[in-house]
Amino acid sequence: PAGDNICEGAGDPRFENVPCFDDDGPAVGGQSGADVTAGYKGNLVAGHAPLTVPYYMAGLCPVNVHTHLGAEHRSEGQYDEDGSGPDEHRRKLAGEVRPGFQCHHYDEDDEKFTAPYDWKYCTGYKVGETYEAHWPHSIFGDCGTLNQYQSPFYDGVLCNVGLFEDPLSDLQTKVGVQAQVYTLVNDEDYFYPDLMKGMIVDGDMGKDMAYYTGSTTGTTRDNEVCSQYTPITWQVDRTCHLISASSFDKMCADMLSMRDDMSSDLYPHGSRELVDHDLTHDNHQTGRS
């Protein structure tokens, strides 16, 4: 839609990445993506708690959706180093995009994991592969307007930050991310029509959740170079789910209908390596969405 995008450029200039450690130990706040296996806690003292209510109940709205190749988080037995997928796809991307963990659903003898899908809007996706979807949420978003959804997500997260007094205090109550991990299948029994608006909460989807505080992710960060965008709340579904490729294609179509140009999020981004225990907060909690 035509009109003035008041959020454009709101995320600039961005905070630079910084060294994760100095001579005294961790030099930044907690990082993401972390291990979210039930019972896991990091070694870094948080001193605060994550949001454990649905984000809308705390006044946050979704401002973006994007995905990562493989899972940036780790959930033992669900998406971890023992998962599997179409290996030739990852070989083709070697050196271009860092892949994350894989789910355990893939079966090369089951057509729904191997039959090609005719993509119309998304690019760079592969049936049978694992993807982690992220929905950044913010109290500073231009919620309920045509400017709500933004790429890059920093513009949406920080759109109206100037209207708030001391916006960075208790940041984990003002900015958060939903994360849900899927294996893509070519099977319309797994179609969900509205991924644009947030993670799926239905049956086992969104039932076993990990809540903790961390940071922004992505491949510009690792366990040596860290994000300064911390602490923010993460609400992560510990279970890997099947979802149809058409669900993702519908999501991409919806992204293209937004006022802001979201074309930079129509393909999966690389995954950050799993965050070191000493860079992971100790405030992991369990709940359901």
PDB file of C-alpha atoms in Angstrom:
ATOM      1  CA  PRO A   1       0.000   0.000   0.000  1.00  0.00           C
ATOM      2  CA  ALA A   2       1.133   3.535  -0.731  1.00  0.00           C
ATOM      3  CA  GLY A   3       1.748   5.968   2.096  1.00  0.00           C
ATOM      4  CA  ASP A   4       4.374   7.200   4.514  1.00  0.00           C
ATOM      5  CA  ASN A   5       6.410   4.473   6.228  1.00  0.00           C
ATOM      6  CA  ILE A   6       7.258   6.190   9.503  1.00  0.00           C
ATOM      7  CA  CYS A   7       9.356   3.208  10.645  1.00  0.00           C
ATOM      8  CA  GLU A   8      11.838   3.280   7.762  1.00  0.00           C
ATOM      9  CA  GLY A   9      15.349   3.728   9.137  1.00  0.00           C
ATOM     10  CA  ALA A  10      14.200   3.640  12.772  1.00  0.00           C
ATOM     11  CA  GLY A  11      16.678   0.865  13.506  1.00  0.00           C
ATOM     12  CA  ASP A  12      19.705   2.884  12.353  1.00  0.00           C
ATOM     13  CA  PRO A  13      22.411   3.344  13.351  1.00  0.00           C
ATOM     14  CA  ARG A  14      22.623  -0.159  14.739  1.00  0.00           C
ATOM     15  CA  PHE A  15      24.630  -1.163  17.780  1.00  0.00           C
ATOM     16  CA  GLU A  16      27.911  -2.690  16.643  1.00  0.00           C
ATOM     17  CA  ASN A  17      28.785  -6.246  17.608  1.00  0.00           C
ATOM     18  CA  VAL A  18      31.373  -6.479  20.382  1.00  0.00           C
ATOM     19  CA  PRO A  19      33.797  -9.087  21.762  1.00  0.00           C
ATOM     20  CA  CYS A  20      31.964 -11.662  23.861  1.00  0.00           C
ATOM     21  CA  PHE A  21      34.707 -11.988  26.472  1.00  0.00           C
ATOM     22  CA  ASP A  22      37.350  -9.848  28.095  1.00  0.00           C
ATOM     23  CA  ASP A  23      40.010 -10.753  30.662  1.00  0.00           C
ATOM     24  CA  ASP A  24      37.376 -10.970  33.397  1.00  0.00           C
ATOM     25  CA  GLY A  25      35.001 -13.292  31.527  1.00  0.00           C
ATOM     26  CA  PRO A  26      31.753 -12.547  29.632  1.00  0.00           C
ATOM     27  CA  ALA A  27      31.684  -8.898  28.510  1.00  0.00           C
ATOM     28  CA  VAL A  28      28.073  -8.773  27.260  1.00  0.00           C
ATOM     29  CA  GLY A  29      24.587  -9.765  28.348  1.00  0.00           C
ATOM     30  CA  GLY A  30      23.065 -13.142  27.553  1.00  0.00           C
ATOM     31  CA  GLN A  31      23.082 -14.306  23.936  1.00  0.00           C
ATOM     32  CA  SER A  32      20.867 -16.394  21.616  1.00  0.00           C
ATOM     33  CA  GLY A  33      20.139 -18.973  20.257  1.00  0.00           C
ATOM     34  CA  ALA A  34      20.676 -21.161  23.233  1.00  0.00           C
ATOM     35  CA  ASP A  35      20.040 -24.738  24.208  1.00  0.00           C
ATOM     36  CA  VAL A  36      16.358 -24.902  25.209  1.00  0.00           C
ATOM     37  CA  THR A  37      16.243 -28.560  26.223  1.00  0.00           C
ATOM     38  CA  ALA A  38      14.029 -28.988  29.302  1.00  0.00           C
ATOM     39  CA  GLY A  39      16.100 -28.513  32.454  1.00  0.00           C
ATOM     40  CA  TYR A  40      18.910 -26.595  30.777  1.00  0.00           C
ATOM     41  CA  LYS A  41      20.188 -23.358  32.303  1.00  0.00           C
ATOM     42  CA  GLY A  42      23.157 -21.278  31.232  1.00  0.00           C
ATOM     43  CA  ASN A  43      26.025 -20.122  33.425  1.00  0.00           C
ATOM     44  CA  LEU A  44      25.484 -16.358  33.047  1.00  0.00           C
ATOM     45  CA  VAL A  45      23.562 -14.763  35.916  1.00  0.00           C
ATOM     46  CA  ALA A  46      20.632 -12.817  34.459  1.00  0.00           C
ATOM     47  CA  GLY A  47      19.223 -10.975  37.464  1.00  0.00           C
ATOM     48  CA  HIS A  48      15.851 -10.656  35.740  1.00  0.00           C
ATOM     49  CA  ALA A  49      13.081 -12.873  34.374  1.00  0.00           C
ATOM     50  CA  PRO A  50      11.751 -13.276  30.812  1.00  0.00           C
ATOM     51  CA  LEU A  51       8.176 -12.504  29.825  1.00  0.00           C
ATOM     52  CA  THR A  52       6.176 -15.700  30.275  1.00  0.00           C
ATOM     53  CA  VAL A  53       2.773 -14.409  29.150  1.00  0.00           C
ATOM     54  CA  PRO A  54       1.766 -14.184  25.477  1.00  0.00           C
ATOM     55  CA  TYR A  55       3.353 -11.040  24.082  1.00  0.00           C
ATOM     56  CA  TYR A  56       0.038  -9.369  23.221  1.00  0.00           C
ATOM     57  CA  MET A  57      -0.860  -9.442  26.923  1.00  0.00           C
ATOM     58  CA  ALA A  58       2.200  -7.268  27.609  1.00  0.00           C
ATOM     59  CA  GLY A  59       1.412  -4.803  24.810  1.00  0.00           C
ATOM     60  CA  LEU A  60       3.882  -6.163  22.238  1.00  0.00           C
ATOM     61  CA  CYS A  61       2.937  -6.792  18.611  1.00  0.00           C
ATOM     62  CA  PRO A  62       4.738  -8.769  15.863  1.00  0.00           C
ATOM     63  CA  VAL A  63       6.799  -6.485  13.615  1.00  0.00           C
ATOM     64  CA  ASN A  64       8.494  -8.978  11.285  1.00  0.00           C
ATOM     65  CA  VAL A  65       8.766 -12.630  10.361  1.00  0.00           C
ATOM     66  CA  HIS A  66      11.864 -14.319   8.986  1.00  0.00           C
ATOM     67  CA  THR A  67      13.453 -17.759   8.988  1.00  0.00           C
ATOM     68  CA  HIS A  68      16.840 -19.407   9.404  1.00  0.00           C
ATOM     69  CA  LEU A  69      18.232 -22.467   7.638  1.00  0.00           C
ATOM     70  CA  GLY A  70      18.152 -25.101  10.350  1.00  0.00           C
ATOM     71  CA  ALA A  71      17.512 -24.380  14.000  1.00  0.00           C
ATOM     72  CA  GLU A  72      19.557 -21.733  15.810  1.00  0.00           C
ATOM     73  CA  HIS A  73      18.311 -23.116  19.116  1.00  0.00           C
ATOM     74  CA  ARG A  74      18.889 -26.704  20.246  1.00  0.00           C
ATOM     75  CA  SER A  75      16.259 -28.994  21.758  1.00  0.00           C
ATOM     76  CA  GLU A  76      17.627 -32.449  22.464  1.00  0.00           C
ATOM     77  CA  GLY A  77      15.757 -35.162  20.567  1.00  0.00           C
ATOM     78  CA  GLN A  78      13.753 -32.595  18.574  1.00  0.00           C
ATOM     79  CA  TYR A  79      16.257 -30.430  16.703  1.00  0.00           C
ATOM     80  CA  ASP A  80      19.876 -31.150  17.428  1.00  0.00           C
ATOM     81  CA  GLU A  81      23.125 -32.517  15.994  1.00  0.00           C
ATOM     82  CA  ASP A  82      21.504 -35.938  15.362  1.00  0.00           C
ATOM     83  CA  GLY A  83      18.746 -34.631  13.069  1.00  0.00           C
ATOM     84  CA  SER A  84      18.655 -35.240   9.314  1.00  0.00           C
ATOM     85  CA  GLY A  85      17.426 -33.790   6.043  1.00  0.00           C
ATOM     86  CA  PRO A  86      18.183 -33.544   2.314  1.00  0.00           C
ATOM     87  CA  ASP A  87      21.987 -33.496   2.499  1.00  0.00           C
ATOM     88  CA  GLU A  88      22.489 -32.411  -1.112  1.00  0.00           C
ATOM     89  CA  HIS A  89      20.735 -29.120  -0.341  1.00  0.00           C
ATOM     90  CA  ARG A  90      23.197 -28.286   2.412  1.00  0.00           C
ATOM     91  CA  ARG A  91      26.148 -29.324   0.263  1.00  0.00           C
ATOM     92  CA  LYS A  92      25.051 -26.865  -2.416  1.00  0.00           C
ATOM     93  CA  LEU A  93      24.940 -24.071   0.155  1.00  0.00           C
ATOM     94  CA  ALA A  94      28.308 -24.947   1.723  1.00  0.00           C
ATOM     95  CA  GLY A  95      30.296 -21.783   2.346  1.00  0.00           C
ATOM     96  CA  GLU A  96      27.338 -19.531   1.496  1.00  0.00           C
ATOM     97  CA  VAL A  97      24.858 -19.974   4.353  1.00  0.00           C
ATOM     98  CA  ARG A  98      25.673 -21.469   7.752  1.00  0.00           C
ATOM     99  CA  PRO A  99      23.094 -24.192   8.545  1.00  0.00           C
ATOM    100  CA  GLY A 100      21.698 -24.866  12.000  1.00  0.00           C
ATOM    101  CA  PHE A 101      20.445 -28.026  13.681  1.00  0.00           C
ATOM    102  CA  GLN A 102      17.999 -30.396  12.007  1.00  0.00           C
ATOM    103  CA  CYS A 103      14.815 -32.116  13.138  1.00  0.00           C
ATOM    104  CA  HIS A 104      14.278 -35.887  13.297  1.00  0.00           C
ATOM    105  CA  HIS A 105      11.251 -36.188  10.986  1.00  0.00           C
ATOM    106  CA  TYR A 106      12.962 -36.571   7.593  1.00  0.00           C
ATOM    107  CA  ASP A 107      12.340 -39.850   5.739  1.00  0.00           C
ATOM    108  CA  GLU A 108      13.832 -40.124   2.265  1.00  0.00           C
ATOM    109  CA  ASP A 109      11.353 -42.917   1.459  1.00  0.00           C
ATOM    110  CA  ASP A 110       8.309 -40.778   2.239  1.00  0.00           C
ATOM    111  CA  GLU A 111       7.290 -38.595  -0.709  1.00  0.00           C
ATOM    112  CA  LYS A 112       6.034 -35.718   1.406  1.00  0.00           C
ATOM    113  CA  PHE A 113       9.664 -35.063   2.452  1.00  0.00           C
ATOM    114  CA  THR A 114      11.093 -35.302  -1.075  1.00  0.00           C
ATOM    115  CA  ALA A 115       8.472 -34.193  -3.643  1.00  0.00           C
ATOM    116  CA  PRO A 116       9.482 -30.770  -5.032  1.00  0.00           C
ATOM    117  CA  TYR A 117       7.206 -27.806  -4.368  1.00  0.00           C
ATOM    118  CA  ASP A 118       6.535 -25.131  -6.988  1.00  0.00           C
ATOM    119  CA  TRP A 119       7.491 -21.984  -5.088  1.00  0.00           C
ATOM    120  CA  LYS A 120       5.776 -18.797  -6.195  1.00  0.00           C
ATOM    121  CA  TYR A 121       6.853 -16.224  -3.590  1.00  0.00           C
ATOM    122  CA  CYS A 122       9.567 -17.613  -1.293  1.00  0.00           C
ATOM    123  CA  THR A 123      13.069 -18.381  -2.566  1.00  0.00           C
ATOM    124  CA  GLY A 124      15.827 -20.717  -1.389  1.00  0.00           C
ATOM    125  CA  TYR A 125      13.665 -23.208   0.525  1.00  0.00           C
ATOM    126  CA  LYS A 126      13.752 -27.002   0.218  1.00  0.00           C
ATOM    127  CA  VAL A 127      11.136 -29.621   1.101  1.00  0.00           C
ATOM    128  CA  GLY A 128      12.458 -31.925   3.829  1.00  0.00           C
ATOM    129  CA  GLU A 129      14.747 -29.272   5.320  1.00  0.00           C
ATOM    130  CA  THR A 130      14.523 -27.789   8.823  1.00  0.00           C
ATOM    131  CA  TYR A 131      13.827 -24.076   9.341  1.00  0.00           C
ATOM    132  CA  GLU A 132      13.474 -21.943  12.453  1.00  0.00           C
ATOM    133  CA  ALA A 133      10.948 -19.141  12.118  1.00  0.00           C
ATOM    134  CA  HIS A 134      11.263 -15.960  14.190  1.00  0.00           C
ATOM    135  CA  TRP A 135       8.608 -13.361  14.953  1.00  0.00           C
ATOM    136  CA  PRO A 136      10.199 -10.303  16.613  1.00  0.00           C
ATOM    137  CA  HIS A 137       7.691  -8.463  18.820  1.00  0.00           C
ATOM    138  CA  SER A 138       7.970  -4.980  20.286  1.00  0.00           C
ATOM    139  CA  ILE A 139       6.094  -2.517  22.428  1.00  0.00           C
ATOM    140  CA  PHE A 140       7.722   0.170  20.251  1.00  0.00           C
ATOM    141  CA  GLY A 141       6.179  -1.189  17.036  1.00  0.00           C
ATOM    142  CA  ASP A 142       3.643   0.790  15.028  1.00  0.00           C
ATOM    143  CA  CYS A 143       1.064  -1.729  16.167  1.00  0.00           C
ATOM    144  CA  GLY A 144      -2.241  -1.972  14.345  1.00  0.00           C
ATOM    145  CA  THR A 145      -1.180   0.172  11.380  1.00  0.00           C
ATOM    146  CA  LEU A 146       0.058  -0.484   7.851  1.00  0.00           C
ATOM    147  CA  ASN A 147       3.582   0.136   9.155  1.00  0.00           C
ATOM    148  CA  GLN A 148       3.511  -2.680  11.707  1.00  0.00           C
ATOM    149  CA  TYR A 149       5.614  -5.149   9.672  1.00  0.00           C
ATOM    150  CA  GLN A 150       9.118  -4.101   8.669  1.00  0.00           C
ATOM    151  CA  SER A 151      12.308  -5.427   7.104  1.00  0.00           C
ATOM    152  CA  PRO A 152      14.877  -5.248   8.508  1.00  0.00           C
ATOM    153  CA  PHE A 153      13.140  -6.113  11.752  1.00  0.00           C
ATOM    154  CA  TYR A 154      15.148  -3.485  13.656  1.00  0.00           C
ATOM    155  CA  ASP A 155      12.989  -0.797  12.003  1.00  0.00           C
ATOM    156  CA  GLY A 156       9.840  -2.424  13.336  1.00  0.00           C
ATOM    157  CA  VAL A 157      11.246  -3.160  16.782  1.00  0.00           C
ATOM    158  CA  LEU A 158      12.438   0.427  17.313  1.00  0.00           C
ATOM    159  CA  CYS A 159       9.853   2.334  15.262  1.00  0.00           C
ATOM    160  CA  ASN A 160       8.389   4.412  18.096  1.00  0.00           C
ATOM    161  CA  VAL A 161      11.203   4.113  20.622  1.00  0.00           C
ATOM    162  CA  GLY A 162      11.524   7.907  20.766  1.00  0.00           C
ATOM    163  CA  LEU A 163       8.072   8.198  22.313  1.00  0.00           C
ATOM    164  CA  PHE A 164       9.141   6.320  25.448  1.00  0.00           C
ATOM    165  CA  GLU A 165      10.970   7.588  28.500  1.00  0.00           C
ATOM    166  CA  ASP A 166      13.973   5.377  29.378  1.00  0.00           C
ATOM    167  CA  PRO A 167      13.065   2.782  26.729  1.00  0.00           C
ATOM    168  CA  LEU A 168      16.024   0.485  27.426  1.00  0.00           C
ATOM    169  CA  SER A 169      15.118  -0.166  31.068  1.00  0.00           C
ATOM    170  CA  ASP A 170      13.659  -3.647  31.575  1.00  0.00           C
ATOM    171  CA  LEU A 171      14.068  -4.195  27.844  1.00  0.00           C
ATOM    172  CA  GLN A 172      13.079  -7.862  28.163  1.00  0.00           C
ATOM    173  CA  THR A 173       9.537  -6.710  29.005  1.00  0.00           C
ATOM    174  CA  LYS A 174       9.345  -4.557  25.856  1.00  0.00           C
ATOM    175  CA  VAL A 175      11.021  -6.630  23.124  1.00  0.00           C
ATOM    176  CA  GLY A 176      10.733 -10.360  22.529  1.00  0.00           C
ATOM    177  CA  VAL A 177      10.873 -13.036  19.858  1.00  0.00           C
ATOM    178  CA  GLN A 178       8.719 -16.081  19.229  1.00  0.00           C
ATOM    179  CA  ALA A 179      10.559 -19.044  17.694  1.00  0.00           C
ATOM    180  CA  GLN A 180       9.138 -22.236  16.220  1.00  0.00           C
ATOM    181  CA  VAL A 181      11.014 -24.950  14.316  1.00  0.00           C
ATOM    182  CA  TYR A 182       9.600 -26.878  11.364  1.00  0.00           C
ATOM    183  CA  THR A 183      10.400 -29.537   8.817  1.00  0.00           C
ATOM    184  CA  LEU A 184       8.913 -28.547   5.457  1.00  0.00           C
ATOM    185  CA  VAL A 185       6.698 -31.126   3.740  1.00  0.00           C
ATOM    186  CA  ASN A 186       4.834 -31.188   0.449  1.00  0.00           C
ATOM    187  CA  ASP A 187       1.523 -32.189   2.007  1.00  0.00           C
ATOM    188  CA  GLU A 188      -1.523 -29.943   2.334  1.00  0.00           C
ATOM    189  CA  ASP A 189      -2.640 -31.743   5.487  1.00  0.00           C
ATOM    190  CA  TYR A 190      -0.044 -29.546   7.214  1.00  0.00           C
ATOM    191  CA  PHE A 191      -1.200 -26.213   5.793  1.00  0.00           C
ATOM    192  CA  TYR A 192      -1.517 -23.241   8.160  1.00  0.00           C
ATOM    193  CA  PRO A 193      -2.732 -20.045   6.477  1.00  0.00           C
ATOM    194  CA  ASP A 194      -1.565 -17.230   8.737  1.00  0.00           C
ATOM    195  CA  LEU A 195       2.108 -17.594   9.679  1.00  0.00           C
ATOM    196  CA  MET A 196       2.570 -13.872   9.130  1.00  0.00           C
ATOM    197  CA  LYS A 197       0.992 -13.059  12.484  1.00  0.00           C
ATOM    198  CA  GLY A 198       2.951 -15.363  14.772  1.00  0.00           C
ATOM    199  CA  MET A 199       3.813 -18.884  15.808  1.00  0.00           C
ATOM    200  CA  ILE A 200       1.142 -21.573  15.673  1.00  0.00           C
ATOM    201  CA  VAL A 201      -0.597 -22.466  18.929  1.00  0.00           C
ATOM    202  CA  ASP A 202      -2.713 -25.532  18.236  1.00  0.00           C
ATOM    203  CA  GLY A 203      -2.598 -29.008  19.773  1.00  0.00           C
ATOM    204  CA  ASP A 204       1.069 -29.838  20.411  1.00  0.00           C
ATOM    205  CA  MET A 205       2.201 -26.652  18.668  1.00  0.00           C
ATOM    206  CA  GLY A 206       3.188 -24.100  21.292  1.00  0.00           C
ATOM    207  CA  LYS A 207       2.530 -26.601  24.094  1.00  0.00           C
ATOM    208  CA  ASP A 208       6.080 -27.132  25.412  1.00  0.00           C
ATOM    209  CA  MET A 209       7.772 -23.734  25.570  1.00  0.00           C
ATOM    210  CA  ALA A 210      11.120 -22.459  26.826  1.00  0.00           C
ATOM    211  CA  TYR A 211      11.292 -18.874  28.071  1.00  0.00           C
ATOM    212  CA  TYR A 212      14.603 -17.097  28.626  1.00  0.00           C
ATOM    213  CA  THR A 213      16.364 -13.822  27.909  1.00  0.00           C
ATOM    214  CA  GLY A 214      19.037 -13.455  25.272  1.00  0.00           C
ATOM    215  CA  SER A 215      19.904 -11.379  22.226  1.00  0.00           C
ATOM    216  CA  THR A 216      19.447 -10.994  18.509  1.00  0.00           C
ATOM    217  CA  THR A 217      20.975 -13.830  16.470  1.00  0.00           C
ATOM    218  CA  GLY A 218      22.337 -14.284  12.937  1.00  0.00           C
ATOM    219  CA  THR A 219      25.694 -15.247  11.463  1.00  0.00           C
ATOM    220  CA  THR A 220      27.464 -11.960  12.179  1.00  0.00           C
ATOM    221  CA  ARG A 221      27.632 -13.234  15.769  1.00  0.00           C
ATOM    222  CA  ASP A 222      29.207 -16.335  17.288  1.00  0.00           C
ATOM    223  CA  ASN A 223      30.950 -17.178  20.560  1.00  0.00           C
ATOM    224  CA  GLU A 224      33.677 -14.606  19.998  1.00  0.00           C
ATOM    225  CA  VAL A 225      31.665 -11.702  18.539  1.00  0.00           C
ATOM    226  CA  CYS A 226      28.397 -10.921  20.324  1.00  0.00           C
ATOM    227  CA  SER A 227      25.231  -8.847  19.995  1.00  0.00           C
ATOM    228  CA  GLN A 228      24.605  -5.781  22.143  1.00  0.00           C
ATOM    229  CA  TYR A 229      20.836  -6.128  21.602  1.00  0.00           C
ATOM    230  CA  THR A 230      20.281  -7.777  24.989  1.00  0.00           C
ATOM    231  CA  PRO A 231      18.346  -8.633  27.098  1.00  0.00           C
ATOM    232  CA  ILE A 232      15.267  -9.505  25.082  1.00  0.00           C
ATOM    233  CA  THR A 233      12.777 -12.263  25.846  1.00  0.00           C
ATOM    234  CA  TRP A 234      12.739 -15.452  23.794  1.00  0.00           C
ATOM    235  CA  GLN A 235       9.723 -17.768  23.754  1.00  0.00           C
ATOM    236  CA  VAL A 236      10.818 -20.934  21.959  1.00  0.00           C
ATOM    237  CA  ASP A 237       8.747 -24.014  21.101  1.00  0.00           C
ATOM    238  CA  ARG A 238      10.879 -27.012  22.104  1.00  0.00           C
ATOM    239  CA  THR A 239       9.126 -29.346  19.647  1.00  0.00           C
ATOM    240  CA  CYS A 240       9.812 -29.626  15.916  1.00  0.00           C
ATOM    241  CA  HIS A 241       6.646 -29.657  13.813  1.00  0.00           C
ATOM    242  CA  LEU A 242       5.725 -30.566  10.249  1.00  0.00           C
ATOM    243  CA  ILE A 243       4.422 -27.726   8.095  1.00  0.00           C
ATOM    244  CA  SER A 244       3.530 -27.546   4.424  1.00  0.00           C
ATOM    245  CA  ALA A 245       5.738 -25.679   1.986  1.00  0.00           C
ATOM    246  CA  SER A 246       2.569 -23.890   0.876  1.00  0.00           C
ATOM    247  CA  SER A 247       2.243 -22.404   4.380  1.00  0.00           C
ATOM    248  CA  PHE A 248       5.627 -20.739   3.943  1.00  0.00           C
ATOM    249  CA  ASP A 249       4.750 -19.607   0.400  1.00  0.00           C
ATOM    250  CA  LYS A 250       1.533 -18.025   1.698  1.00  0.00           C
ATOM    251  CA  MET A 251       3.588 -16.273   4.400  1.00  0.00           C
ATOM    252  CA  CYS A 252       5.922 -14.872   1.735  1.00  0.00           C
ATOM    253  CA  ALA A 253       2.937 -13.703  -0.327  1.00  0.00           C
ATOM    254  CA  ASP A 254       1.614 -11.880   2.735  1.00  0.00           C
ATOM    255  CA  MET A 255       5.027 -10.286   3.300  1.00  0.00           C
ATOM    256  CA  LEU A 256       4.960  -8.905  -0.233  1.00  0.00           C
ATOM    257  CA  SER A 257       1.597  -7.257   0.481  1.00  0.00           C
ATOM    258  CA  MET A 258       2.976  -5.126   3.312  1.00  0.00           C
ATOM    259  CA  ARG A 259       3.702  -1.406   2.925  1.00  0.00           C
ATOM    260  CA  ASP A 260       7.404  -1.924   3.672  1.00  0.00           C
ATOM    261  CA  ASP A 261       9.600  -3.856   1.249  1.00  0.00           C
ATOM    262  CA  MET A 262      10.099  -7.212   2.975  1.00  0.00           C
ATOM    263  CA  SER A 263      11.852  -8.916   0.055  1.00  0.00           C
ATOM    264  CA  SER A 264      15.047  -9.271   2.100  1.00  0.00           C
ATOM    265  CA  ASP A 265      13.244 -11.827   4.290  1.00  0.00           C
ATOM    266  CA  LEU A 266      11.744 -14.012   1.541  1.00  0.00           C
ATOM    267  CA  TYR A 267      14.629 -16.493   1.846  1.00  0.00           C
ATOM    268  CA  PRO A 268      16.143 -18.331   4.846  1.00  0.00           C
ATOM    269  CA  HIS A 269      19.031 -16.641   6.619  1.00  0.00           C
ATOM    270  CA  GLY A 270      22.049 -18.455   8.030  1.00  0.00           C
ATOM    271  CA  SER A 271      22.089 -19.717  11.606  1.00  0.00           C
ATOM    272  CA  ARG A 272      24.313 -18.549  14.433  1.00  0.00           C
ATOM    273  CA  GLU A 273      26.314 -21.288  16.128  1.00  0.00           C
ATOM    274  CA  LEU A 274      24.899 -22.528  19.426  1.00  0.00           C
ATOM    275  CA  VAL A 275      25.676 -20.058  22.199  1.00  0.00           C
ATOM    276  CA  ASP A 276      28.307 -21.034  24.748  1.00  0.00           C
ATOM    277  CA  HIS A 277      27.087 -21.949  28.270  1.00  0.00           C
ATOM    278  CA  ASP A 278      28.986 -19.002  29.713  1.00  0.00           C
ATOM    279  CA  LEU A 279      27.107 -16.617  27.404  1.00  0.00           C
ATOM    280  CA  THR A 280      23.662 -18.098  28.115  1.00  0.00           C
ATOM    281  CA  HIS A 281      21.471 -16.718  30.878  1.00  0.00           C
ATOM    282  CA  ASP A 282      20.490 -18.880  33.843  1.00  0.00           C
ATOM    283  CA  ASN A 283      16.797 -17.891  33.800  1.00  0.00           C
ATOM    284  CA  HIS A 284      15.268 -20.561  31.536  1.00  0.00           C
ATOM    285  CA  GLN A 285      11.674 -21.353  32.412  1.00  0.00           C
ATOM    286  CA  THR A 286       9.094 -23.816  31.091  1.00  0.00           C
ATOM    287  CA  GLY A 287       5.497 -23.149  30.136  1.00  0.00           C
ATOM    288  CA  ARG A 288       2.980 -23.260  27.307  1.00  0.00           C
ATOM    289  CA  SER A 289       1.965 -20.492  24.949  1.00  0.00           C
TER     290      SER A 289
END
